[in-house]
Short mmCIF file of C-alpha atoms and ligand atoms in Angstrom, two decimals:
data_model
loop_
_atom_site.label_atom_id
_atom_site.label_comp_id
_atom_site.label_asym_id
_atom_site.label_seq_id
_atom_site.Cartn_x
_atom_site.Cartn_y
_atom_site.Cartn_z
CA MET A 1 56.25 205.04 -74.04
CA ARG A 2 55.20 201.88 -75.86
CA THR A 3 55.68 202.03 -79.60
CA SER A 4 52.79 199.78 -80.59
CA LEU A 5 50.71 202.77 -81.64
CA LYS A 6 53.22 204.06 -84.17
CA GLY A 7 51.60 204.59 -87.57
CA ARG A 8 48.11 203.63 -86.36
CA ASP A 9 44.83 205.60 -86.70
CA LEU A 10 42.45 206.68 -83.97
CA VAL A 11 39.02 206.43 -85.56
CA SER A 12 37.38 204.83 -82.51
CA LEU A 13 38.52 203.91 -78.98
CA HIS A 14 37.19 200.46 -79.81
CA ASP A 15 40.34 200.01 -81.93
CA LEU A 16 42.71 200.57 -78.99
CA GLY A 17 43.71 198.02 -76.37
CA SER A 18 43.12 198.89 -72.72
CA ASP A 19 46.91 198.85 -72.20
CA GLU A 20 47.30 201.30 -75.10
CA ILE A 21 44.73 203.68 -73.59
CA ALA A 22 46.50 203.42 -70.22
CA SER A 23 49.83 204.18 -71.87
CA ILE A 24 48.40 207.29 -73.62
CA LEU A 25 46.95 208.50 -70.30
CA ASP A 26 50.29 207.93 -68.50
CA GLU A 27 52.12 209.89 -71.19
CA ALA A 28 49.47 212.65 -71.02
CA ASP A 29 49.99 212.94 -67.25
CA ALA A 30 53.76 213.16 -67.81
CA LEU A 31 53.35 215.89 -70.46
CA LYS A 32 51.09 217.84 -68.11
CA ARG A 33 53.56 217.58 -65.20
CA ARG A 34 56.40 218.61 -67.43
CA HIS A 35 54.49 221.63 -68.73
CA ARG A 36 53.53 222.67 -65.19
CA GLN A 37 57.19 222.57 -64.14
CA ARG A 38 58.06 224.97 -67.00
CA SER A 39 61.26 223.07 -67.63
CA GLU A 40 63.95 225.14 -69.38
CA GLU A 41 65.06 222.07 -71.28
CA PRO A 42 63.36 221.98 -74.70
CA TYR A 43 61.20 218.94 -75.30
CA LEU A 44 60.33 218.78 -78.97
CA PRO A 45 59.25 215.23 -79.83
CA LEU A 46 57.16 216.53 -82.75
CA ALA A 47 59.92 218.68 -84.31
CA GLY A 48 59.50 218.82 -88.06
CA ARG A 49 56.10 217.10 -87.92
CA ASN A 50 53.06 218.56 -89.65
CA LEU A 51 49.43 217.89 -88.77
CA ALA A 52 46.65 218.57 -91.29
CA MET A 53 43.41 219.52 -89.52
CA ILE A 54 40.21 219.11 -91.55
CA PHE A 55 37.12 220.80 -90.10
CA GLN A 56 33.63 220.45 -91.57
CA LYS A 57 32.15 221.84 -88.33
CA PRO A 58 33.04 224.67 -85.92
CA SER A 59 35.47 224.12 -83.04
CA LEU A 60 37.21 225.95 -80.22
CA ARG A 61 38.84 223.24 -78.09
CA THR A 62 39.74 220.74 -80.78
CA ARG A 63 41.28 223.28 -83.09
CA VAL A 64 43.22 225.22 -80.48
CA SER A 65 44.38 222.22 -78.43
CA PHE A 66 45.77 220.47 -81.52
CA GLU A 67 47.28 223.63 -82.97
CA ALA A 68 48.82 224.93 -79.72
CA GLY A 69 49.95 221.42 -78.80
CA MET A 70 51.73 220.86 -82.11
CA TYR A 71 53.56 224.16 -81.69
CA ARG A 72 54.45 223.43 -78.05
CA TYR A 73 56.14 220.15 -78.97
CA GLY A 74 58.03 221.46 -82.00
CA GLY A 75 55.59 220.70 -84.80
CA HIS A 76 53.13 222.64 -86.92
CA ALA A 77 49.43 222.38 -87.74
CA VAL A 78 47.59 223.40 -90.92
CA TYR A 79 43.92 224.38 -90.52
CA LEU A 80 41.63 223.38 -93.38
CA GLY A 81 38.13 224.79 -92.87
CA PRO A 82 34.89 223.79 -94.56
CA GLU A 83 35.47 226.11 -97.51
CA ASP A 84 39.13 225.18 -98.03
CA ILE A 85 38.94 221.60 -99.23
CA GLN A 86 35.19 220.94 -99.30
CA LEU A 87 35.51 217.32 -98.22
CA GLY A 88 33.62 215.00 -100.56
CA LYS A 89 32.61 217.83 -102.92
CA ARG A 90 35.65 219.33 -104.66
CA GLU A 91 37.48 216.01 -104.90
CA THR A 92 37.10 212.56 -103.42
CA THR A 93 37.95 211.80 -99.81
CA ALA A 94 40.41 209.19 -101.05
CA ASP A 95 42.27 211.75 -103.17
CA ILE A 96 42.39 214.20 -100.25
CA ALA A 97 43.78 211.49 -97.96
CA ARG A 98 46.47 210.49 -100.43
CA THR A 99 47.48 214.07 -101.22
CA LEU A 100 47.67 215.19 -97.58
CA SER A 101 49.77 212.10 -96.81
CA ARG A 102 52.45 213.48 -99.15
CA TYR A 103 52.73 216.74 -97.15
CA CYS A 104 51.81 215.91 -93.59
CA ASP A 105 52.71 213.35 -90.92
CA ALA A 106 49.15 212.96 -89.60
CA ILE A 107 45.60 214.06 -90.40
CA MET A 108 42.99 215.08 -87.84
CA ALA A 109 39.43 215.35 -89.15
CA ARG A 110 36.13 216.67 -87.77
CA THR A 111 33.29 215.60 -90.03
CA PHE A 112 29.56 215.16 -90.22
CA ALA A 113 29.44 211.63 -91.71
CA HIS A 114 31.59 209.19 -89.77
CA GLN A 115 32.26 207.43 -93.07
CA HIS A 116 34.46 210.36 -94.12
CA VAL A 117 36.85 209.66 -91.23
CA VAL A 118 36.79 205.96 -92.06
CA GLU A 119 37.61 206.68 -95.72
CA LEU A 120 40.40 209.09 -94.82
CA ALA A 121 41.92 206.38 -92.63
CA GLN A 122 41.54 203.78 -95.39
CA HIS A 123 43.33 205.87 -97.98
CA ALA A 124 45.87 207.93 -96.02
CA THR A 125 49.36 206.53 -95.59
CA VAL A 126 49.77 208.57 -92.39
CA PRO A 127 47.77 208.24 -89.13
CA VAL A 128 44.23 209.65 -89.13
CA VAL A 129 42.72 210.92 -85.88
CA ASN A 130 38.98 211.39 -85.43
CA GLY A 131 38.42 214.91 -84.08
CA LEU A 132 34.63 214.27 -83.85
CA SER A 133 32.17 212.75 -86.24
CA ASP A 134 28.41 212.38 -85.96
CA ARG A 135 29.07 208.97 -84.43
CA LEU A 136 32.14 209.32 -82.18
CA HIS A 137 34.42 211.73 -80.31
CA PRO A 138 37.37 209.64 -79.11
CA CYS A 139 39.82 212.50 -78.39
CA GLN A 140 37.28 214.03 -76.03
CA VAL A 141 36.96 210.78 -74.13
CA LEU A 142 40.74 210.37 -73.76
CA ALA A 143 40.68 213.75 -72.00
CA ASP A 144 37.61 212.73 -69.95
CA LEU A 145 39.32 209.54 -68.76
CA MET A 146 42.46 211.51 -67.92
CA THR A 147 40.36 213.96 -65.88
CA LEU A 148 38.48 211.19 -64.08
CA ARG A 149 41.72 209.43 -63.15
CA GLU A 150 43.31 212.68 -62.03
CA ARG A 151 40.39 213.47 -59.71
CA LYS A 152 39.42 210.00 -58.51
CA GLY A 153 42.86 208.36 -58.45
CA ARG A 154 41.74 205.41 -60.55
CA LEU A 155 39.38 204.38 -63.33
CA ALA A 156 38.53 200.73 -62.70
CA GLY A 157 35.50 200.44 -60.47
CA ILE A 158 34.36 204.07 -60.38
CA LYS A 159 30.86 204.97 -61.59
CA LEU A 160 30.10 207.62 -64.20
CA ALA A 161 26.54 208.79 -64.89
CA PHE A 162 25.76 210.43 -68.24
CA LEU A 163 22.57 212.46 -68.61
CA GLY A 164 20.95 213.53 -71.87
CA ASP A 165 21.45 212.51 -75.47
CA GLY A 166 22.93 209.16 -76.54
CA ASN A 167 25.25 211.01 -78.93
CA ASN A 168 28.83 210.91 -80.25
CA CYS A 169 30.31 211.65 -76.80
CA ALA A 170 28.09 209.01 -75.18
CA HIS A 171 29.21 206.50 -77.81
CA SER A 172 32.90 207.15 -77.23
CA LEU A 173 32.32 207.07 -73.46
CA LEU A 174 30.80 203.60 -73.88
CA TYR A 175 33.99 202.35 -75.55
CA GLY A 176 36.35 204.30 -73.27
CA CYS A 177 34.65 203.15 -70.06
CA ALA A 178 34.42 199.59 -71.35
CA LYS A 179 38.16 199.50 -71.98
CA THR A 180 39.15 201.04 -68.64
CA GLY A 181 36.70 199.43 -66.21
CA VAL A 182 34.57 202.53 -65.50
CA HIS A 183 30.94 201.60 -64.76
CA LEU A 184 28.84 203.82 -67.03
CA SER A 185 25.14 204.49 -66.63
CA LEU A 186 23.57 206.50 -69.45
CA ALA A 187 20.22 208.07 -68.57
CA VAL A 188 18.52 209.18 -71.78
CA PRO A 189 14.94 209.91 -72.86
CA GLU A 190 13.07 207.39 -74.96
CA GLY A 191 14.08 207.68 -78.59
CA TYR A 192 17.51 209.13 -77.80
CA GLU A 193 19.30 205.93 -76.80
CA PRO A 194 22.86 205.31 -78.01
CA LEU A 195 23.16 203.19 -81.16
CA ALA A 196 22.51 199.52 -80.41
CA ASP A 197 25.54 198.26 -82.37
CA ILE A 198 27.84 200.46 -80.30
CA VAL A 199 26.30 199.32 -77.00
CA THR A 200 26.72 195.69 -78.05
CA GLU A 201 30.33 196.15 -79.16
CA ALA A 202 31.21 198.15 -76.02
CA ARG A 203 29.68 195.44 -73.81
CA GLU A 204 31.95 192.93 -75.54
CA ASP A 205 34.91 195.23 -74.86
CA ALA A 206 33.80 195.45 -71.22
CA ARG A 207 34.07 191.71 -70.59
CA GLU A 208 37.79 191.99 -69.90
CA SER A 209 37.62 195.04 -67.62
CA GLY A 210 34.41 194.13 -65.78
CA ALA A 211 32.85 197.54 -66.55
CA GLU A 212 29.06 197.57 -66.30
CA LEU A 213 27.44 199.57 -69.09
CA GLN A 214 23.82 200.51 -68.55
CA VAL A 215 21.31 202.40 -70.66
CA THR A 216 18.25 203.57 -68.72
CA HIS A 217 15.44 206.11 -68.82
CA ASP A 218 15.63 206.40 -65.04
CA ARG A 219 17.75 209.44 -64.17
CA ASP A 220 17.97 208.71 -60.43
CA HIS A 221 19.01 205.12 -61.04
CA ALA A 222 21.93 206.38 -63.16
CA LEU A 223 22.91 208.98 -60.57
CA ASP A 224 22.76 206.64 -57.57
CA GLY A 225 26.31 206.08 -56.27
CA ALA A 226 27.90 208.03 -59.14
CA ASP A 227 31.45 209.33 -58.62
CA ALA A 228 31.11 211.63 -61.62
CA ILE A 229 28.32 213.02 -63.79
CA TYR A 230 28.69 213.96 -67.43
CA THR A 231 26.40 215.83 -69.76
CA ASP A 232 26.56 217.27 -73.27
CA VAL A 233 24.40 219.49 -75.47
CA TRP A 234 20.92 218.21 -76.35
CA ALA A 235 21.28 219.10 -80.05
CA SER A 236 24.68 218.32 -81.52
CA MET A 237 26.23 220.15 -84.47
CA GLY A 238 24.08 219.37 -87.49
CA GLN A 239 20.89 218.82 -85.40
CA GLU A 240 20.02 222.50 -84.93
CA SER A 241 16.61 222.12 -86.61
CA GLU A 242 15.62 219.55 -83.92
CA LYS A 243 16.58 221.84 -81.05
CA GLN A 244 13.08 222.43 -79.67
CA VAL A 245 11.79 218.89 -79.83
CA ARG A 246 15.00 217.57 -78.30
CA ALA A 247 14.87 220.15 -75.50
CA ALA A 248 11.33 219.08 -74.62
CA ALA A 249 12.36 215.42 -74.43
CA MET A 250 15.58 216.02 -72.50
CA ARG A 251 14.48 218.64 -69.97
CA PRO A 252 13.96 216.01 -67.19
CA TYR A 253 17.61 215.02 -67.64
CA GLN A 254 19.05 218.47 -66.96
CA LEU A 255 22.11 218.42 -64.69
CA ASP A 256 21.01 220.86 -62.01
CA ALA A 257 21.64 221.04 -58.25
CA GLU A 258 18.79 218.62 -57.53
CA ALA A 259 20.24 216.03 -59.94
CA LEU A 260 23.72 216.54 -58.50
CA SER A 261 22.38 215.85 -54.99
CA LYS A 262 21.41 212.31 -56.08
CA ALA A 263 25.04 211.32 -56.77
CA LYS A 264 27.82 210.73 -54.21
CA PRO A 265 28.60 213.83 -52.11
CA ASP A 266 32.04 214.13 -53.74
CA ALA A 267 30.85 213.49 -57.29
CA ILE A 268 32.52 215.67 -59.92
CA VAL A 269 30.86 217.25 -62.95
CA LEU A 270 32.15 216.88 -66.51
CA HIS A 271 30.98 218.48 -69.74
CA CYS A 272 32.85 218.32 -73.04
CA LEU A 273 31.84 221.94 -73.82
CA PRO A 274 30.51 224.07 -75.41
CA ALA A 275 27.82 224.24 -72.69
CA HIS A 276 24.33 225.63 -72.97
CA ARG A 277 23.57 226.92 -69.48
CA GLY A 278 19.92 226.52 -68.52
CA GLU A 279 19.55 223.62 -70.96
CA GLU A 280 21.58 220.46 -70.31
CA ILE A 281 23.34 222.01 -67.29
CA SER A 282 22.43 224.76 -64.83
CA ASP A 283 24.66 227.76 -64.37
CA GLU A 284 24.92 226.91 -60.66
CA VAL A 285 26.32 223.43 -61.36
CA ILE A 286 28.77 224.31 -64.11
CA GLU A 287 30.11 227.23 -62.06
CA GLY A 288 30.00 225.24 -58.79
CA PRO A 289 32.87 223.68 -56.81
CA ARG A 290 32.32 220.17 -58.19
CA SER A 291 32.72 221.23 -61.82
CA VAL A 292 36.02 220.24 -63.46
CA VAL A 293 35.08 221.26 -67.00
CA PHE A 294 38.07 223.52 -67.62
CA ASP A 295 40.56 220.91 -66.36
CA GLU A 296 38.79 218.58 -68.77
CA ALA A 297 39.20 221.11 -71.60
CA GLU A 298 42.89 221.58 -70.74
CA ASN A 299 43.41 217.83 -70.72
CA ARG A 300 42.37 217.69 -74.38
CA LEU A 301 45.77 219.16 -75.24
CA HIS A 302 47.77 216.78 -73.03
CA ALA A 303 45.86 213.68 -74.10
CA GLN A 304 45.99 214.50 -77.81
CA MET A 305 49.69 215.31 -77.77
CA ALA A 306 50.40 212.07 -75.91
CA LEU A 307 48.44 210.33 -78.64
CA LEU A 308 50.23 212.11 -81.51
CA ILE A 309 53.66 211.54 -79.98
CA SER A 310 52.89 207.83 -79.84
CA LEU A 311 51.54 207.79 -83.42
CA ILE A 312 54.14 209.89 -85.26
CA SER A 313 57.21 210.86 -83.19
N1 CP B 1 34.66 219.53 -76.83
C1 CP B 1 34.97 219.92 -78.08
O1 CP B 1 35.29 219.10 -78.95
O2 CP B 1 34.94 221.26 -78.29
P1 CP B 1 35.00 221.99 -79.70
O3 CP B 1 33.76 221.63 -80.45
O4 CP B 1 35.07 223.46 -79.36
O5 CP B 1 36.23 221.53 -80.43
N1 NVA B 2 27.82 216.28 -79.12
C1 NVA B 2 28.42 217.55 -79.43
C2 NVA B 2 29.84 217.59 -78.97
C3 NVA B 2 30.54 218.90 -79.20
C4 NVA B 2 31.96 218.87 -78.79
C5 NVA B 2 28.33 217.81 -80.92
O1 NVA B 2 28.57 216.89 -81.70
O2 NVA B 2 28.02 218.94 -81.32
#
């Protein structure tokens, strides 16, 4: 594995080179193969390493994949929930970052304000990994890219359609696809487009890979020729009060059997989970043969451990 990532942060996929993303995905594939083989030989690249995990929001996948992954590879994870450290309330983010750096080898943080992750990274002397902020979800997209490559055999040149809200996952997909040559078409209702600065920056990233990044209101245009379709909840954590108005706007973008029929016949279905069946995705589609959502969830662990091994082992 290349060592160029040692000591770095992962706040955004924009900060990684396409070769660095490829190297994390290769290592993630190797970790997955090794785990499948149930090798008797211990492989403990994170022995003695501690990960602090800050959560301002709930989590199943992020918490368990980091915690189980640290244990699997010889390390340990410390869970710090919303009431434990009260990020930005009990003491400053800078003081938290500097204190945790004295105990732990890396910090993973799930926050509301993206600025909290940025500040942690500025002040910590150990790597900081973004475990989801209101703006981005880079760890999710590493697992998504791994899943796409696993199923489609390549990334460059395939087409991914995203239906629904131009949210944190959509933003990280823009960067991740831009870096790896995946053509991404985001079909979103008016008023729910991804942030313009992210689209602009991702399009700059895409110049090298040739990825085409589209934002449209036309669902069928996004789905046409798609090798994979992705959706996510219509109201993200922190937007619960907007649930109804968002649902009304996004209903035409539901990933149901009719929408699926507009993509390629072998198109696969991704969802970062948790899923709201009957809202952004129908029960039939998420439970159907084209759905790879649990492989995608599993790949969170492999991708994140590949990342951590490259940052701190
Ligand atoms: N996809 C994802 O990040 O899931 P959790 O919110 O359960 O961590
Ligand atoms: N967009 C969702 C992703 C959950 C993993 C949210 O932020 O709640």
